Coordinates of C-alpha atoms in Angstrom, one line a residue:
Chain A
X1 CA 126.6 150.7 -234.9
X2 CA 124.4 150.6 -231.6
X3 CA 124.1 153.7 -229.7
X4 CA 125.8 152.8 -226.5
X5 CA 123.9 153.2 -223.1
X6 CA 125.2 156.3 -221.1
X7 CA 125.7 155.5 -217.7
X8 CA 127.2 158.7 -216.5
X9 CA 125.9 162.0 -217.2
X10 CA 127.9 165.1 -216.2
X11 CA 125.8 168.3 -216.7
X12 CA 127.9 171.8 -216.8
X13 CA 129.8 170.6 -213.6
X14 CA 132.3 172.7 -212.2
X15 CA 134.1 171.9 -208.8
X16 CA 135.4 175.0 -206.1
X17 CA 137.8 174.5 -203.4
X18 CA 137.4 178.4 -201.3
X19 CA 138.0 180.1 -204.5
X20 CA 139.6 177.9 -206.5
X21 CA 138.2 176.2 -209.6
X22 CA 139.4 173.0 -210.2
X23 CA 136.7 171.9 -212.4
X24 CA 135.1 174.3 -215.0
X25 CA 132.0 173.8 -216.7
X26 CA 132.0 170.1 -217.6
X27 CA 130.0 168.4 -220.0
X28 CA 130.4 164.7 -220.9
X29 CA 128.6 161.0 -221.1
X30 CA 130.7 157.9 -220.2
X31 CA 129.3 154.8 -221.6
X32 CA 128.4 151.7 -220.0
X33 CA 130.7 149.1 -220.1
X34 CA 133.6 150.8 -221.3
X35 CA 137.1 152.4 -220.0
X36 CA 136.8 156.1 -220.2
X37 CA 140.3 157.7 -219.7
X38 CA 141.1 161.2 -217.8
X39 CA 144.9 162.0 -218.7
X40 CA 146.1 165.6 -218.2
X41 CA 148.8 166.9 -215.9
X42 CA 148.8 167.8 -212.0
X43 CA 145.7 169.9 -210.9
X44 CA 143.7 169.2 -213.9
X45 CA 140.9 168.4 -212.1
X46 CA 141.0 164.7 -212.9
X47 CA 140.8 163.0 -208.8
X48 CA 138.5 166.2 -208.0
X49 CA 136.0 164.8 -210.6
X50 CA 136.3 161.2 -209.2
X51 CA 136.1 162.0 -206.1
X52 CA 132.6 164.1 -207.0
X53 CA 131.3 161.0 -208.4
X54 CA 130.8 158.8 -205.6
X55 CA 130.4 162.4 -203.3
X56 CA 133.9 161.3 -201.2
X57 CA 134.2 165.4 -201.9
X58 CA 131.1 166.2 -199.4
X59 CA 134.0 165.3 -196.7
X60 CA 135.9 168.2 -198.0
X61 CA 135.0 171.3 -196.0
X62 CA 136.0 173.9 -199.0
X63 CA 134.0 172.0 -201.3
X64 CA 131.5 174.3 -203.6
X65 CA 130.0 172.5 -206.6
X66 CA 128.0 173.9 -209.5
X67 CA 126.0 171.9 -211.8
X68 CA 125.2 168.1 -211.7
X69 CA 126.0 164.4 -212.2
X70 CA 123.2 162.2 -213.2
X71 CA 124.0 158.1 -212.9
X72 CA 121.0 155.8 -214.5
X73 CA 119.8 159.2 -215.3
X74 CA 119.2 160.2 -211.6
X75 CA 120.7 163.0 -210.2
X76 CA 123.5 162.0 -207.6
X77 CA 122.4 164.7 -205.1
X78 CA 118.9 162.7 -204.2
X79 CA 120.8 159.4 -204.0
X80 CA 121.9 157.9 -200.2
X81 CA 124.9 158.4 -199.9
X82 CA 126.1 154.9 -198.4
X83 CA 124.5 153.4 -201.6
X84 CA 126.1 155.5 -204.0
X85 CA 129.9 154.6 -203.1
X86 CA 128.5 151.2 -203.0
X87 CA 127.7 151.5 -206.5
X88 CA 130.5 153.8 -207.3
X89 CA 134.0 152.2 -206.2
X90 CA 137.2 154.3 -206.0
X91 CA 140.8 153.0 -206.0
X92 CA 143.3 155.2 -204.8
X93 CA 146.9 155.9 -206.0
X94 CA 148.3 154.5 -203.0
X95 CA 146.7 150.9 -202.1
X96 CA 145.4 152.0 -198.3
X97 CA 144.9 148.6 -196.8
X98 CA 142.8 148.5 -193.8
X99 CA 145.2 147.4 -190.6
X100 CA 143.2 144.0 -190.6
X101 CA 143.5 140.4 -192.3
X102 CA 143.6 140.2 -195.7
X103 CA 140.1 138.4 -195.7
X104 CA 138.9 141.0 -193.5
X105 CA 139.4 143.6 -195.1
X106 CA 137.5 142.5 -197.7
X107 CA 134.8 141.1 -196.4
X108 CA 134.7 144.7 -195.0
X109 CA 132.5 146.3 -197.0
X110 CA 130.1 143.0 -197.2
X111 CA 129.9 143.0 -193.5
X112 CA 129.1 147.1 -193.3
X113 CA 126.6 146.1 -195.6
X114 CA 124.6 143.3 -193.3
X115 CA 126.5 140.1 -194.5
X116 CA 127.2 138.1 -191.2
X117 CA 127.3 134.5 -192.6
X118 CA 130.7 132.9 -192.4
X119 CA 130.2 130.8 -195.6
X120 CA 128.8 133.5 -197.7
X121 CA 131.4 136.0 -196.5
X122 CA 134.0 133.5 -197.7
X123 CA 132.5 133.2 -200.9
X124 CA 132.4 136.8 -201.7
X125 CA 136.3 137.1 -200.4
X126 CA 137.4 134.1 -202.5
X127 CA 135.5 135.7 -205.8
X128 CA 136.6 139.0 -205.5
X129 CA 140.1 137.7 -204.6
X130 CA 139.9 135.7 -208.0
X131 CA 138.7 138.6 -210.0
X132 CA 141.4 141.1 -209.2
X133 CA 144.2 137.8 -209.9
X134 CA 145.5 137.8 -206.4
X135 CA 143.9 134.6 -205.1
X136 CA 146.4 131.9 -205.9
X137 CA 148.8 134.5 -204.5
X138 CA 147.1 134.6 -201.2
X139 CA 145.3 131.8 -200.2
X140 CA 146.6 130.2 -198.3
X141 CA 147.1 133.3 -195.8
X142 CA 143.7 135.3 -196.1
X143 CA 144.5 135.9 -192.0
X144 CA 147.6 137.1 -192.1
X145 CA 148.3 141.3 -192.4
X146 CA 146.8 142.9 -195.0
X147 CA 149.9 145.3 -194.3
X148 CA 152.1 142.9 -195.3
X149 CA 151.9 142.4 -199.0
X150 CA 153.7 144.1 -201.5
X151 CA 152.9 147.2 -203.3
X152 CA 151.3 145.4 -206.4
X153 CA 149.5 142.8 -204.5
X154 CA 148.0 145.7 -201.7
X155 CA 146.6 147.6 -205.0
X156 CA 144.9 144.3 -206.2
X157 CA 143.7 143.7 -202.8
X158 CA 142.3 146.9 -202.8
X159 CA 140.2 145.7 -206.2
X160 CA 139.3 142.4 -204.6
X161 CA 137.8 144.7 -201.7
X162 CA 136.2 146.9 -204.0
X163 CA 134.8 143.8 -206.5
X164 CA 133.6 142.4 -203.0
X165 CA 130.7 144.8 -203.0
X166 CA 129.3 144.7 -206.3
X167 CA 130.2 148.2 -207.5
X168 CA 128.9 149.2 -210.9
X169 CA 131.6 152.0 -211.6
X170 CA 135.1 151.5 -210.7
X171 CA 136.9 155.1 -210.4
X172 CA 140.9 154.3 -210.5
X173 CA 142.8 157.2 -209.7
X174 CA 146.6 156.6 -210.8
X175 CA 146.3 153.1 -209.5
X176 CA 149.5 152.1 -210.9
X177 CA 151.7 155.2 -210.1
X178 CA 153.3 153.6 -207.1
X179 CA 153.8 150.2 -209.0
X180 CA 156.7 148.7 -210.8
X181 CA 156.0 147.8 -214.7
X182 CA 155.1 144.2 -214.0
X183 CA 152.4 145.1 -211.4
X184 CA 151.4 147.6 -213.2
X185 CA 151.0 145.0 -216.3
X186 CA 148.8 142.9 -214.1
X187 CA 146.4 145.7 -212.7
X188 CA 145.8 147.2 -216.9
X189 CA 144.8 143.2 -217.4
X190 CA 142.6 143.2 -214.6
X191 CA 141.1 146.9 -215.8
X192 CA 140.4 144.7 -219.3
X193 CA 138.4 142.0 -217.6
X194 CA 136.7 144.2 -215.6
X195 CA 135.4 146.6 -218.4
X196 CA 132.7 143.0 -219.0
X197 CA 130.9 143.7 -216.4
X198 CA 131.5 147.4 -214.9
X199 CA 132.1 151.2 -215.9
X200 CA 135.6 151.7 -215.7
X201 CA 137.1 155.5 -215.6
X202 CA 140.6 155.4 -214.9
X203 CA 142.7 158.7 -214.0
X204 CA 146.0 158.5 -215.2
X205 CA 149.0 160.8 -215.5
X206 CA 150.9 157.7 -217.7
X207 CA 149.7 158.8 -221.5
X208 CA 151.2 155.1 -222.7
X209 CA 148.8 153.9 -220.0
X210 CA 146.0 155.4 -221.3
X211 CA 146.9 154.5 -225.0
X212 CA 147.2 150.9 -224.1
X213 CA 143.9 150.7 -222.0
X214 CA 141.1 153.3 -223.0
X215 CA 138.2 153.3 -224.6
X216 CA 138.0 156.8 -225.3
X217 CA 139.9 159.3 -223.7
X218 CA 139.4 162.9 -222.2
X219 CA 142.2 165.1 -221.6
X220 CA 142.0 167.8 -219.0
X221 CA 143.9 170.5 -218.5
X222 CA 143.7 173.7 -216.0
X223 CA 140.0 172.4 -214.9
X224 CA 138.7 172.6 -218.5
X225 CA 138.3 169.7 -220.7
X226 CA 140.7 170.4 -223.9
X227 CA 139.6 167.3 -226.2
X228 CA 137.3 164.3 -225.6
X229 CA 137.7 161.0 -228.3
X230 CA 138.3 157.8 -229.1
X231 CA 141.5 156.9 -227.8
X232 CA 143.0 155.8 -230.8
X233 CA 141.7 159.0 -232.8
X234 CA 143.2 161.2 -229.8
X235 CA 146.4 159.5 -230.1
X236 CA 147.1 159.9 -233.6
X237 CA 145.1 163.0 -234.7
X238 CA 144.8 165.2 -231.9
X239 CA 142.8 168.0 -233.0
X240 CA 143.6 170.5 -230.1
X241 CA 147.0 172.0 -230.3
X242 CA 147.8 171.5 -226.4
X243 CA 146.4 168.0 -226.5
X244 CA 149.0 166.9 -229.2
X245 CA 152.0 168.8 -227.1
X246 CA 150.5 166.7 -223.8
X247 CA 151.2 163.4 -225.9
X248 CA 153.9 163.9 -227.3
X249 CA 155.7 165.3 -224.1
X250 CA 156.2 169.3 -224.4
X251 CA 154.6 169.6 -221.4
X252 CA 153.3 167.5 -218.5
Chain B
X1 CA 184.5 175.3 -180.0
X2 CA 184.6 171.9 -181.5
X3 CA 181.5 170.8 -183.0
X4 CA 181.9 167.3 -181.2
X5 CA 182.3 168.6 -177.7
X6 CA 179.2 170.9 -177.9
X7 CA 177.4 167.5 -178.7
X8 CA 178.7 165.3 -176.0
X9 CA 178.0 168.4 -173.5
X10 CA 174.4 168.9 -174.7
X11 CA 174.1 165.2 -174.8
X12 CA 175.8 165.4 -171.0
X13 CA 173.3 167.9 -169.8
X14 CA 170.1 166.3 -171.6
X15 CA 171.0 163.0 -170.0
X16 CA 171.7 164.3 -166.3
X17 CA 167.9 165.9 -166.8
X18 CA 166.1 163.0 -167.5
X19 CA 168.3 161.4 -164.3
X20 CA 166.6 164.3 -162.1
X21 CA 163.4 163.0 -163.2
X22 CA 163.8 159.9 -161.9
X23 CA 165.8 160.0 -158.6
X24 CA 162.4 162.0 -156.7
X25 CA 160.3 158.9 -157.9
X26 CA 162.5 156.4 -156.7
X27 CA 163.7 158.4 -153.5
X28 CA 160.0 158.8 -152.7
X29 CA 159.3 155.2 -153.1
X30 CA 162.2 154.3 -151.1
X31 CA 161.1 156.5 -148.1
X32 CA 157.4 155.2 -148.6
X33 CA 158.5 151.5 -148.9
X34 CA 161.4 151.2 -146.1
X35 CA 159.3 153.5 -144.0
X36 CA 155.8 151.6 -144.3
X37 CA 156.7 148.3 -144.6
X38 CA 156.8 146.8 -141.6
X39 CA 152.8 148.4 -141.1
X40 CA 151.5 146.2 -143.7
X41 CA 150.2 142.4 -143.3
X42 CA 146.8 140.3 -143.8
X43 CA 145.0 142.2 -141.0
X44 CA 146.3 145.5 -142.2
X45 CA 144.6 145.1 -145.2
X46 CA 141.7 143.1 -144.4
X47 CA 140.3 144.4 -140.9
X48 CA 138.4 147.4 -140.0
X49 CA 140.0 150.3 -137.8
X50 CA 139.8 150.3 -134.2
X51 CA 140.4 152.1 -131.6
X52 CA 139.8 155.5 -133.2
X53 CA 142.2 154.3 -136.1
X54 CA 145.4 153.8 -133.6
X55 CA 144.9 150.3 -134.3
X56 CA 143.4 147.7 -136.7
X57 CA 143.2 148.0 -140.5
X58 CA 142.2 150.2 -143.8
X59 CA 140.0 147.7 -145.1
X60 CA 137.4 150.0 -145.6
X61 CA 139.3 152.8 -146.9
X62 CA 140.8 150.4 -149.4
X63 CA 137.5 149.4 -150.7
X64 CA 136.2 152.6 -150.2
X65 CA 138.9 154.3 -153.1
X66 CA 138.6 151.7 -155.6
X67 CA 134.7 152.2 -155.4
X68 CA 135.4 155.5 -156.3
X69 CA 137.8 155.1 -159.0
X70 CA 135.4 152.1 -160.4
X71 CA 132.4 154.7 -160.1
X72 CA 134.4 158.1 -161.5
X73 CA 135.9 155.7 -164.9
X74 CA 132.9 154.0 -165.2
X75 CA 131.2 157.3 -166.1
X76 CA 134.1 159.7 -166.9
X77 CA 134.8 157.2 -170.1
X78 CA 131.7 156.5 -171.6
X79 CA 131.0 160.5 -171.7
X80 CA 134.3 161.5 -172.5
X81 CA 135.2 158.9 -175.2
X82 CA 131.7 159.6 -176.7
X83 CA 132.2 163.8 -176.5
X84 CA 135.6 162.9 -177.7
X85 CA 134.2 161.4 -180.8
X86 CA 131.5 164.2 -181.5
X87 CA 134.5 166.5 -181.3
X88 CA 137.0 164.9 -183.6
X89 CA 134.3 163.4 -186.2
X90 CA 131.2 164.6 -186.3
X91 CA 131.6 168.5 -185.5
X92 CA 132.5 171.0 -188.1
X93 CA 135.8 173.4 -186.9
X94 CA 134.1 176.3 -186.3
X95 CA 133.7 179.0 -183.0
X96 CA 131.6 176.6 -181.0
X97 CA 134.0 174.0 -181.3
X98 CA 136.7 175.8 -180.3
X99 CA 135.0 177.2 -177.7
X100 CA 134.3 173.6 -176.6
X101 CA 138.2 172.3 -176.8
X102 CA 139.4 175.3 -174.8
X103 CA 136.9 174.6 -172.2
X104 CA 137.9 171.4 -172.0
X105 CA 141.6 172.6 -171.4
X106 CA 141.0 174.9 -169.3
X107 CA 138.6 172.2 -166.8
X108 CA 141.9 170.5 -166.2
X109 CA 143.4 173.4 -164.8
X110 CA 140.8 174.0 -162.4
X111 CA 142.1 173.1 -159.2
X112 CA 140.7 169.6 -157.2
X113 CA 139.2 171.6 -154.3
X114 CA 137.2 173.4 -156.4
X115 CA 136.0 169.9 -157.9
X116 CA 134.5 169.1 -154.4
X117 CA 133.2 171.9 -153.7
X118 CA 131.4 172.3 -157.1
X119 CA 130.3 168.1 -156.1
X120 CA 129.6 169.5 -152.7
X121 CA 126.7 171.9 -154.3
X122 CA 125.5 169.9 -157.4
X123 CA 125.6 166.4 -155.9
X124 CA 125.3 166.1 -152.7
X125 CA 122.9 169.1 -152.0
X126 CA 121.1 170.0 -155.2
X127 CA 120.1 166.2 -156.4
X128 CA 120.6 165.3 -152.3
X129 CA 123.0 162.1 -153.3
X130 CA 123.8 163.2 -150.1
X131 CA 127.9 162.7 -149.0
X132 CA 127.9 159.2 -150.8
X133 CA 130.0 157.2 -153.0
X134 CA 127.8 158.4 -156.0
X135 CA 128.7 161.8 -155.5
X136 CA 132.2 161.0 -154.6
X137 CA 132.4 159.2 -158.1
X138 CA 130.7 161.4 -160.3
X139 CA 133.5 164.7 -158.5
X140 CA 136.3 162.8 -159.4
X141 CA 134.6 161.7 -162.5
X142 CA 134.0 165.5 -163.6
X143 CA 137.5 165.8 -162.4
X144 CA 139.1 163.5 -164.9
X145 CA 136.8 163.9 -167.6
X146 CA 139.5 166.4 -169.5
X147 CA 142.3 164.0 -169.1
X148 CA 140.1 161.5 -170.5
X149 CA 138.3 163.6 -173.6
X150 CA 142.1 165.3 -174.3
X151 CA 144.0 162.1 -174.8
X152 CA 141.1 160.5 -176.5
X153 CA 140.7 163.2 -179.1
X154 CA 144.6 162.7 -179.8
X155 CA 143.6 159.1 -180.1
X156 CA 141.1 159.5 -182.5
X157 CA 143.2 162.4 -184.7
X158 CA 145.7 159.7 -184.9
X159 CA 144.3 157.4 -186.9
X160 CA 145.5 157.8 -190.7
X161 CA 142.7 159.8 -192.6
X162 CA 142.5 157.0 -194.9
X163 CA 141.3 154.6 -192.6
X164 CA 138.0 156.7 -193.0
X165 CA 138.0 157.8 -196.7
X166 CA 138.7 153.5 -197.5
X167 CA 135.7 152.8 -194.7
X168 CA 133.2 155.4 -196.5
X169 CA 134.3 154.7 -200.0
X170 CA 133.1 151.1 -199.4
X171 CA 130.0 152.6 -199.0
X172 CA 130.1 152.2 -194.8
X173 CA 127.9 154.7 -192.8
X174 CA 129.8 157.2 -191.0
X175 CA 128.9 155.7 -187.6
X176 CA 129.9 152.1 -189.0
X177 CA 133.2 153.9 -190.0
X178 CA 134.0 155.3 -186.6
X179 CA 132.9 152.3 -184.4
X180 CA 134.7 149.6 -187.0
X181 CA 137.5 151.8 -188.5
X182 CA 138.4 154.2 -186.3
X183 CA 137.3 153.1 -182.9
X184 CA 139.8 150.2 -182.6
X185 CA 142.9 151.8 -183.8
X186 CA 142.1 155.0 -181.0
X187 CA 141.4 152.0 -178.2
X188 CA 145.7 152.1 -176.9
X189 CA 145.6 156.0 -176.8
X190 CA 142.0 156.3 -175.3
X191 CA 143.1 153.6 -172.6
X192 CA 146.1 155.9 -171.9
X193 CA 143.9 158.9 -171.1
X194 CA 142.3 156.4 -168.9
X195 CA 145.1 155.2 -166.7
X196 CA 146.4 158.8 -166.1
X197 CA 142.4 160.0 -165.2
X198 CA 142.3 156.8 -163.2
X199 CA 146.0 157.4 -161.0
X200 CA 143.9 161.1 -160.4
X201 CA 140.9 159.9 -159.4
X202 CA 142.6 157.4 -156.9
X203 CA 145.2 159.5 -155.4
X204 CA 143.1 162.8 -154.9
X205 CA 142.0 164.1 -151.4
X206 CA 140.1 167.7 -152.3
X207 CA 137.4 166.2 -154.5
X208 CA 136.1 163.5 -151.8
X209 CA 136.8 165.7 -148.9
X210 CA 132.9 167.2 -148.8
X211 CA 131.1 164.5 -151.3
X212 CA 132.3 161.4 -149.9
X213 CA 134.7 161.1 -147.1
X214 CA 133.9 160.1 -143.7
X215 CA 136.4 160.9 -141.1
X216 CA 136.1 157.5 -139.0
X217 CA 133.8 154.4 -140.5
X218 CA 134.5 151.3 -139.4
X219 CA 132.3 149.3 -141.7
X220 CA 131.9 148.8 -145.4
X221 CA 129.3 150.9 -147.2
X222 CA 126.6 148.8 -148.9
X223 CA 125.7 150.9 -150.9
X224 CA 126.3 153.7 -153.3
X225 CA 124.2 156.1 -151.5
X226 CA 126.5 154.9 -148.5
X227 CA 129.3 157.3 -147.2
X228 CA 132.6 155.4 -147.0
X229 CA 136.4 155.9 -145.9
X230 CA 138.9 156.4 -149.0
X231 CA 142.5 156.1 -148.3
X232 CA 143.8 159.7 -149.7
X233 CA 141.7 161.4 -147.0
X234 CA 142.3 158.6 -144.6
X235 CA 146.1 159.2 -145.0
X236 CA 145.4 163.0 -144.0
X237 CA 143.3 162.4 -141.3
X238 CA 146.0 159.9 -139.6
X239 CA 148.6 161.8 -140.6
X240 CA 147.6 165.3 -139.2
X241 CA 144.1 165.2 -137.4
X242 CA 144.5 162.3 -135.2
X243 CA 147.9 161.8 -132.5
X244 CA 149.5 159.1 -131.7
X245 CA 149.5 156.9 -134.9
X246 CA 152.0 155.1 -135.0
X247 CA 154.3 156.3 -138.0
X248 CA 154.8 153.0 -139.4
X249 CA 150.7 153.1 -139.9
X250 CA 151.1 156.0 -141.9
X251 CA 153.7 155.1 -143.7
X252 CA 152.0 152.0 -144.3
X253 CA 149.1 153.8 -146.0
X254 CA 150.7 155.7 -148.2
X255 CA 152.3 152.5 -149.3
X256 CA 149.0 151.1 -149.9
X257 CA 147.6 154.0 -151.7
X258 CA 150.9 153.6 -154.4
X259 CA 150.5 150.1 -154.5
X260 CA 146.9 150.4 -155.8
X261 CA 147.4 153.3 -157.6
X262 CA 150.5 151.4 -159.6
X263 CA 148.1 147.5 -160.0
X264 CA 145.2 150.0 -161.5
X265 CA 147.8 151.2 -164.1
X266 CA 149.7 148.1 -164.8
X267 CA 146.2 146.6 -165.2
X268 CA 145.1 149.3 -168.0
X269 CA 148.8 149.0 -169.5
X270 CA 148.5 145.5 -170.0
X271 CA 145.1 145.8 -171.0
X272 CA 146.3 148.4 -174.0
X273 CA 149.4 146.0 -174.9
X274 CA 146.9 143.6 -176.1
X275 CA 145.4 146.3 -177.9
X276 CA 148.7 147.5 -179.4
X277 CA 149.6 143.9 -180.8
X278 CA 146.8 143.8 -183.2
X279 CA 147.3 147.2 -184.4
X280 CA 149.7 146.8 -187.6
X281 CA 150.1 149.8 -189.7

């Protein structure tokens, strides 16, 4: 077997909100091209690391960090900014569509980024649109609300926006915890496509999500990280006490 | 007592409130309107004053006010949308920034007189503007400049945080955030703070008093250096400085004064309903 090509590099991170420690002492590779899984329960740490990825935590006045996160083996910190949330995407929990049209507000991020052409705009709308399976759903109203599509089709709008400008990591945090079971069906298929071409981590709180989607799997708990595996090897022999009791229910 | 009755009483006494509001409003307008009427036609409001104001029009006083208002928004918003912004985005919530937003507060407490006065020394005697309509504007402008910075930090601190988080995570600049994300969803609230600084600026007397007035002008300024009549100050002067004007005259003013006052606002209100109807969240 090849050694697969690290992509994300977390070097004895730990995260500090005023005094608080929401992350301690991190250490762990995610691999190119693959879905890396964060379960855990509430205030594991889990959206506090995603959220240190693409630096969304730098808006956060508490914020205290320790340690680093190296992408292509360079050190976050000495990126720009703007570039690096290009190249690292979150999706929320809740889809947070912008109050425009639906082709708007994906061409949003294209048109931040200098795109002004009509033609090329529509391109990048109609592809991302196709890639996140909400196209045939919406095409013939890309000017209509944003606002008003349903919960499912908002989250894979929020994808399409993402897709639109050619991240290289997608961060999902929870993206389906708001979604009924057939929504949620299509986003996991669009996370399987996706893993072709980006770095997928996906925060989840659903263990059957993880088990159905990962790649490998981390599970977090209290800030530290408890077990780190394939995802079928975590699932069935658990070699942390507390991770088995997390999957199979005693606590969560 | 019975639960029901203490509602329709505090339901009674709630409603008979909100009446009292309204019946000085509409009993002032009635006065204004039955007593001024008959004052006003073309050459009321189109010819100079003659006659040392007993007869003629308030042409110039007309123009001269919404000079001023044009002059004191056309610089109170800029600065305080823009110091508005630095406030609620950019600065950090610390001493100086609190120091800055009670400031602020506390500038629209000071009283108007104090306004002219302060445009009296800075304005028209330190840069030697002179009593002109650029001093005149830039008083009332300082003068509104709270009302205008107040509602358009509300403005801004109503639009949903995740507005910005969704702007930045697409990897938007913080400026490109504000003007594209933030900006147009604070536009109805910002032109709010607008009308209300505007109604101000038109209707105040203390401010223009030493920075702008003049007395008795019958001509049209033709310039901004120019001083010019203004229909707050002209109302005072016919109403208590001069004798023998005809009550109908000053009634008549007034009238004019409201009238303006009231298109200026339904102007900016219909300008912010088109605003409001794109804004869907």
């Amino acid at each position: 077997m090849v050694a697969p090509e690290i992509k994300i590099s977390i070097k004895d991170f730990s995260i500090y909100y005023g005094e608080n420690a929401a992350l301690k002492n991190l250490n762990l590779d995610i691999y190119k091209n693959e879905i890396f899984t964060i379960i855990g329960p509430a205030n594991s740490g889990k959206s506090s690391l995603l959220q240190s990825l693409n630096r969304l935590n730098d808006l956060t006045p508490s914020y205290k960090k320790e340690g680093s996160i190296f992408i292509d083996n360079e050190d976050i910190d000495n990126a720009d900014v703007e570039s690096l949330r290009r190249r690292v995407s979150i999706v929320f929990a809740l889809p947070f569509p912008l109050p425009l049209s639906i082709f708007d507000n994906i061409a949003y991020g294209p048109r931040m980024h200098g795109i002004k052409s009509k033609s090329k705009l529509a391109k990048i709308v109609e592809k991302g649109l196709r890639e996140a399976y909400l196209w045939d759903e919406v095409k013939d109203r890309l000017d209509t609300p944003a606002m008003n599509l349903s919960g499912g089709q908002q989250q894979r709008l929020c994808i399409a926006r993402i897709l639109a400008v050619e991240p290289e990591i997608i961060m999902f945090d929870e993206p389906t915890s708001g979604l009924d079971p057939i929504s949620t069906a299509r986003v996991e298929e669009t996370l399987r496509e996706l893993k072709e071409r980006y770095t997928i981590i996906l925060v989840t709180n659903n263990v059957a999500q993880a088990a159905r989607v990962g790649d490998r799997t981390a599970f977090l708990l209290m800030g530290e990280l408890i077990e780190l595996n394939d995802t079928k090897r975590l699932f069935t022999m658990a070699q942390d006490k507390r991770t088995d009791d997390y999957l199979t229910g005693k606590f969560g | 007592m019975n639960v029901y009755l203490k509602q329709k009483i505090a339901f009674s006494v709630l409603f008979l409130c909100t009446l009292l509001v309204i019946v000085p409003v509409l009993v002032i307008l009635a006065i204004i309107f039955v007593k001024g009427m008959s004052a006003i036609d073309i050459s009321f409001l189109t010819e100079v004053p003659i006659k040392g104001m007993k007869e003629g029009g308030i042409f110039p006083a007309i123009l001269g006010t919404l000079y001023l208002v044009l002059g004191a928004v056309l610089f109170a918003v800029p600065l305080g949308v823009l110091s508005a912004i630095y406030l609620v985005e950019y600065s950090r919530e610390n001493f100086l920034s609190r120091l800055v937003k009670l400031a602020i507060v506390n500038l629209a407490g000071v009283p108007s007189v104090v306004y002219g006065l302060f445009g009296l020394g800075i304005f028209v005697l330190y840069f030697e503007f002179g009593a002109s309509i650029l001093s005149g504007s830039l008083t009332l402008g300082i003068m509104i400049l709270p009302v205008i910075i107040t509602a358009s930090r509300e403005a801004l601190e109503s639009v949903p945080k995740s507005f910005r988080i969704v702007s930045l995570s697409l990897g938007a600049s913080k400026w490109q955030t504000i003007r594209h994300s933030v900006l147009p969803h604070a536009l109805p609230g910002i032109l709010t703070g607008t009308i209300l600084g505007l109604g101000r600026a038109a209707g105040e007397t203390a401010p223009i008093l030493f920075t702008v007035a003049a007395f008795y002008l019958p001509k049209l300024p033709t310039s901004i250096f120019d001083q010019t009549m203004a229909l707050p100050y002209h109302l005072y002067v016919i109403s208590t400085q001069v004798p023998g004007i005809p009550e109908n005259v000053r009634y008549g003013t007034a009238l004019v004064l409201l009238l303006l006052v009231l298109l200026l606002n339904l102007a900016a209100i219909i300008l912010r309903y088109q605003f409001r109807k794109r804004k869907r969240w």
